Amino acid sequence: METVDQEAVNAVLALLAPGTELRDGLERIVRGRTGALIVLGNDRAVEQISTGGFELNVDFSSTRLRELAKMDGAVVLSNDLTRIVRAATQLVPDAAIETRESGTRHRTAERAARQTGVPVVSVSASMSMIALYMGEHRVVLEEVSAIQSRSNQALQTLERYKMRLDEVAAALSALEIEDLVTVRDVAAVAQRLEMVHRIREEISHYVLTLGRDGRLVDLQLSELTAGLGNDRELLVRDYAPSHTPSGDPAEVDAVLADIAALSTAELLDLGSVAAAMGHPVASDTLERPLSPWGYRLLSQIPRLPPVIVDRVVLHFDGLQHLLGATFDDLHEIEGIGDARARAIREGLSRMAETSILDRYV
């Protein structure tokens, strides 16, 4: 049986989004209450499980799809979905393939998709439901109004979580400058970053499935998440489990994967978040002091390339030494001239003043 990753599924969902001619044809079938079985591609694997029917090889149109769906059997489209290859074809996949479905049409669709790896769409006549089967994946295509309602709720939730993230991130910056950071403070920011990331991914999926109707949702999502960039990676690099400046992408990816693997309940527990970040679990774990390397603060200085940030971090032994660096100290670093040394010195001083004022005034 063929396996399919989520990115491939998302690519097919984009082809089935509202506004596409294929989606229009599917909705016509739903309104006509005839049901349908449509194979979104034609290769040797599909031909091996197909029998009967008749060859067409005509240009695809939503009206043709609707009319052909009135007949028994499946409609097979070309790989680029621009032509209708066959109609009234009986699909005979391996009956030994496990299926979670009960209806004949849906069982055939799931088995065919699992056996060939080619996407298969099943339209239920009785339930007016469109389901996409692709490998081991099953996705029900919902009505636009239902998706828009959920996306609006998710946007409101994202706005609240982003506000809280900004608060804890600003507090962490002030604590970093004062050298008062604890594991609790870092875990709180990591927790909020992961929450915002998960909500953003959920809304991105809504945008994908909404097609052209998701443009406004996408604009709101972009506005709410503007400025986040690679904040998750920078936080991990600042507080790497190895306690050294982390330029190792594998270490950063491993920590982010461990955080992403946390369940919703575990994510709400700062101790679990701290453990995922590589801090040993103990009664006093959350109160242990930490010192950052300075990746987060340096990334906030405009027009400072990542390679220069890496050189600055490696030159100094932690953020506190960097904050105390003079213009001449910065000028010694390769690639840092007068302008950059001045920008770094003034940028860090400005952030120090602003963070402390915001914290205590």
CSV table of N, CA and C in Angstrom, one decimal, residues 29-88:
chain,number,residue,atom,x,y,z
A,29,ILE,N,-22.9,17.8,-7.8
A,29,ILE,CA,-23.3,16.4,-7.5
A,29,ILE,C,-24.0,16.3,-6.2
A,30,VAL,N,-23.5,17.1,-5.2
A,30,VAL,CA,-24.2,17.1,-3.9
A,30,VAL,C,-25.6,17.6,-4.0
A,31,ARG,N,-25.8,18.7,-4.7
A,31,ARG,CA,-27.1,19.3,-4.9
A,31,ARG,C,-28.0,18.3,-5.7
A,32,GLY,N,-27.5,17.5,-6.6
A,32,GLY,CA,-28.3,16.6,-7.4
A,32,GLY,C,-28.6,15.3,-6.6
A,33,ARG,N,-27.9,15.1,-5.5
A,33,ARG,CA,-28.1,13.9,-4.6
A,33,ARG,C,-28.0,12.6,-5.4
A,34,THR,N,-26.9,12.5,-6.3
A,34,THR,CA,-26.7,11.3,-7.0
A,34,THR,C,-25.5,10.5,-6.4
A,35,GLY,N,-24.7,11.1,-5.7
A,35,GLY,CA,-23.5,10.5,-5.2
A,35,GLY,C,-22.5,10.3,-6.4
A,36,ALA,N,-21.2,10.0,-6.0
A,36,ALA,CA,-20.2,9.8,-7.0
A,36,ALA,C,-18.9,9.2,-6.4
A,37,LEU,N,-18.1,8.6,-7.3
A,37,LEU,CA,-16.8,8.1,-7.0
A,37,LEU,C,-15.8,8.6,-8.1
A,38,ILE,N,-14.9,9.5,-7.7
A,38,ILE,CA,-14.0,10.2,-8.6
A,38,ILE,C,-12.6,9.9,-8.3
A,39,VAL,N,-11.8,9.4,-9.2
A,39,VAL,CA,-10.4,9.1,-9.0
A,39,VAL,C,-9.6,10.3,-9.6
A,40,LEU,N,-8.8,11.0,-8.8
A,40,LEU,CA,-8.1,12.2,-9.2
A,40,LEU,C,-6.7,11.8,-9.7
A,41,GLY,N,-6.7,11.0,-10.8
A,41,GLY,CA,-5.4,10.7,-11.4
A,41,GLY,C,-5.5,9.3,-12.1
A,42,ASN,N,-4.6,9.1,-13.0
A,42,ASN,CA,-4.7,7.9,-13.8
A,42,ASN,C,-3.3,7.4,-14.1
A,43,ASP,N,-3.0,6.2,-13.5
A,43,ASP,CA,-1.7,5.6,-13.7
A,43,ASP,C,-1.9,4.0,-13.8
A,44,ARG,N,-0.8,3.3,-13.8
A,44,ARG,CA,-0.9,1.9,-14.0
A,44,ARG,C,-1.6,1.2,-12.8
A,45,ALA,N,-1.4,1.8,-11.6
A,45,ALA,CA,-2.0,1.2,-10.4
A,45,ALA,C,-3.5,1.4,-10.5
A,46,VAL,N,-4.0,2.5,-11.0
A,46,VAL,CA,-5.4,2.7,-11.2
A,46,VAL,C,-6.0,1.8,-12.2
A,47,GLU,N,-5.3,1.7,-13.3
A,47,GLU,CA,-5.8,0.8,-14.4
A,47,GLU,C,-5.9,-0.6,-14.0
A,48,GLN,N,-5.0,-1.1,-13.1
A,48,GLN,CA,-5.0,-2.5,-12.6
A,48,GLN,C,-6.3,-2.8,-11.8
A,49,ILE,N,-6.9,-1.8,-11.1
A,49,ILE,CA,-8.0,-2.1,-10.3
A,49,ILE,C,-9.3,-1.6,-11.0
A,50,SER,N,-9.2,-1.2,-12.3
A,50,SER,CA,-10.4,-0.7,-13.0
A,50,SER,C,-10.9,-1.7,-14.0
A,51,THR,N,-12.2,-1.8,-14.1
A,51,THR,CA,-12.8,-2.7,-15.1
A,51,THR,C,-14.0,-2.1,-15.7
A,52,GLY,N,-14.3,-2.4,-16.9
A,52,GLY,CA,-15.5,-1.9,-17.5
A,52,GLY,C,-15.5,-0.4,-17.8
A,53,GLY,N,-16.7,0.1,-18.0
A,53,GLY,CA,-16.8,1.5,-18.3
A,53,GLY,C,-16.5,1.8,-19.8
A,54,PHE,N,-16.2,3.1,-20.1
A,54,PHE,CA,-15.9,3.5,-21.4
A,54,PHE,C,-14.9,4.6,-21.4
A,55,GLU,N,-14.1,4.7,-22.4
A,55,GLU,CA,-13.0,5.7,-22.6
A,55,GLU,C,-13.7,7.0,-23.1
A,56,LEU,N,-13.2,8.1,-22.5
A,56,LEU,CA,-13.8,9.4,-23.0
A,56,LEU,C,-12.6,10.3,-23.5
A,57,ASN,N,-11.7,10.6,-22.6
A,57,ASN,CA,-10.6,11.5,-22.9
A,57,ASN,C,-11.1,12.8,-23.4
A,58,VAL,N,-11.9,13.5,-22.7
A,58,VAL,CA,-12.5,14.8,-23.1
A,58,VAL,C,-12.1,15.8,-22.0
A,59,ASP,N,-12.1,17.1,-22.4
A,59,ASP,CA,-11.8,18.2,-21.4
A,59,ASP,C,-12.7,18.1,-20.2
A,60,PHE,N,-12.1,18.4,-19.1
A,60,PHE,CA,-12.9,18.4,-17.8
A,60,PHE,C,-13.8,19.7,-17.8
A,61,SER,N,-14.9,19.5,-17.3
A,61,SER,CA,-15.8,20.6,-16.9
A,61,SER,C,-16.7,20.2,-15.8
A,62,SER,N,-17.2,21.1,-15.0
A,62,SER,CA,-18.0,20.7,-13.8
A,62,SER,C,-19.3,20.1,-14.2
A,63,THR,N,-19.9,20.6,-15.4
A,63,THR,CA,-21.2,20.1,-15.8
A,63,THR,C,-21.0,18.7,-16.4
A,64,ARG,N,-19.9,18.4,-17.1
A,64,ARG,CA,-19.7,17.0,-17.5
A,64,ARG,C,-19.5,16.1,-16.4
A,65,LEU,N,-18.8,16.5,-15.4
A,65,LEU,CA,-18.6,15.7,-14.2
A,65,LEU,C,-19.9,15.3,-13.5
A,66,ARG,N,-20.8,16.3,-13.4
A,66,ARG,CA,-22.1,16.2,-12.8
A,66,ARG,C,-22.9,15.1,-13.6
A,67,GLU,N,-22.9,15.3,-14.9
A,67,GLU,CA,-23.7,14.3,-15.8
A,67,GLU,C,-23.2,12.9,-15.7
A,68,LEU,N,-21.9,12.8,-15.8
A,68,LEU,CA,-21.3,11.4,-15.7
A,68,LEU,C,-21.5,10.7,-14.4
A,69,ALA,N,-21.6,11.6,-13.3
A,69,ALA,CA,-21.8,11.0,-12.0
A,69,ALA,C,-23.1,10.3,-11.8
A,70,LYS,N,-24.1,10.6,-12.7
A,70,LYS,CA,-25.4,10.0,-12.6
A,70,LYS,C,-25.3,8.5,-12.9
A,71,MET,N,-24.3,8.1,-13.6
A,71,MET,CA,-24.2,6.7,-13.9
A,71,MET,C,-23.4,5.9,-12.8
A,72,ASP,N,-23.6,4.6,-12.8
A,72,ASP,CA,-22.9,3.8,-11.8
A,72,ASP,C,-21.5,3.8,-12.1
A,73,GLY,N,-20.6,3.5,-11.1
A,73,GLY,CA,-19.2,3.4,-11.4
A,73,GLY,C,-18.5,4.7,-11.1
A,74,ALA,N,-17.2,4.6,-11.3
A,74,ALA,CA,-16.3,5.8,-11.0
A,74,ALA,C,-16.0,6.6,-12.3
A,75,VAL,N,-15.6,7.8,-12.0
A,75,VAL,CA,-15.1,8.7,-13.0
A,75,VAL,C,-13.6,8.9,-12.8
A,76,VAL,N,-12.8,8.6,-13.8
A,76,VAL,CA,-11.3,8.7,-13.7
A,76,VAL,C,-10.9,10.0,-14.4
A,77,LEU,N,-10.1,10.8,-13.7
A,77,LEU,CA,-9.6,12.1,-14.3
A,77,LEU,C,-8.1,11.9,-14.6
A,78,SER,N,-7.6,12.7,-15.4
A,78,SER,CA,-6.1,12.7,-15.8
A,78,SER,C,-5.3,13.2,-14.5
A,79,ASN,N,-4.0,13.0,-14.6
A,79,ASN,CA,-3.2,13.4,-13.4
A,79,ASN,C,-3.2,14.9,-13.2
A,80,ASP,N,-3.4,15.7,-14.2
A,80,ASP,CA,-3.4,17.2,-14.0
A,80,ASP,C,-4.9,17.7,-13.9
A,81,LEU,N,-5.8,16.7,-13.8
A,81,LEU,CA,-7.3,17.0,-13.6
A,81,LEU,C,-7.9,17.9,-14.7
A,82,THR,N,-7.3,17.9,-15.9
A,82,THR,CA,-7.8,18.7,-17.0
A,82,THR,C,-8.7,17.9,-17.9
A,83,ARG,N,-8.6,16.6,-17.8
A,83,ARG,CA,-9.4,15.8,-18.7
A,83,ARG,C,-10.1,14.6,-18.0
A,84,ILE,N,-11.2,14.2,-18.5
A,84,ILE,CA,-12.0,13.1,-18.0
A,84,ILE,C,-11.6,11.9,-18.8
A,85,VAL,N,-10.9,10.9,-18.2
A,85,VAL,CA,-10.3,9.8,-19.0
A,85,VAL,C,-11.3,8.7,-19.2
A,86,ARG,N,-12.0,8.3,-18.1
A,86,ARG,CA,-13.0,7.2,-18.2
A,86,ARG,C,-14.2,7.5,-17.3
A,87,ALA,N,-15.3,6.9,-17.6
A,87,ALA,CA,-16.5,7.0,-16.8
A,87,ALA,C,-17.2,5.6,-16.7
A,88,ALA,N,-18.0,5.5,-15.7
A,88,ALA,CA,-18.8,4.3,-15.4
A,88,ALA,C,-17.8,3.1,-15.2
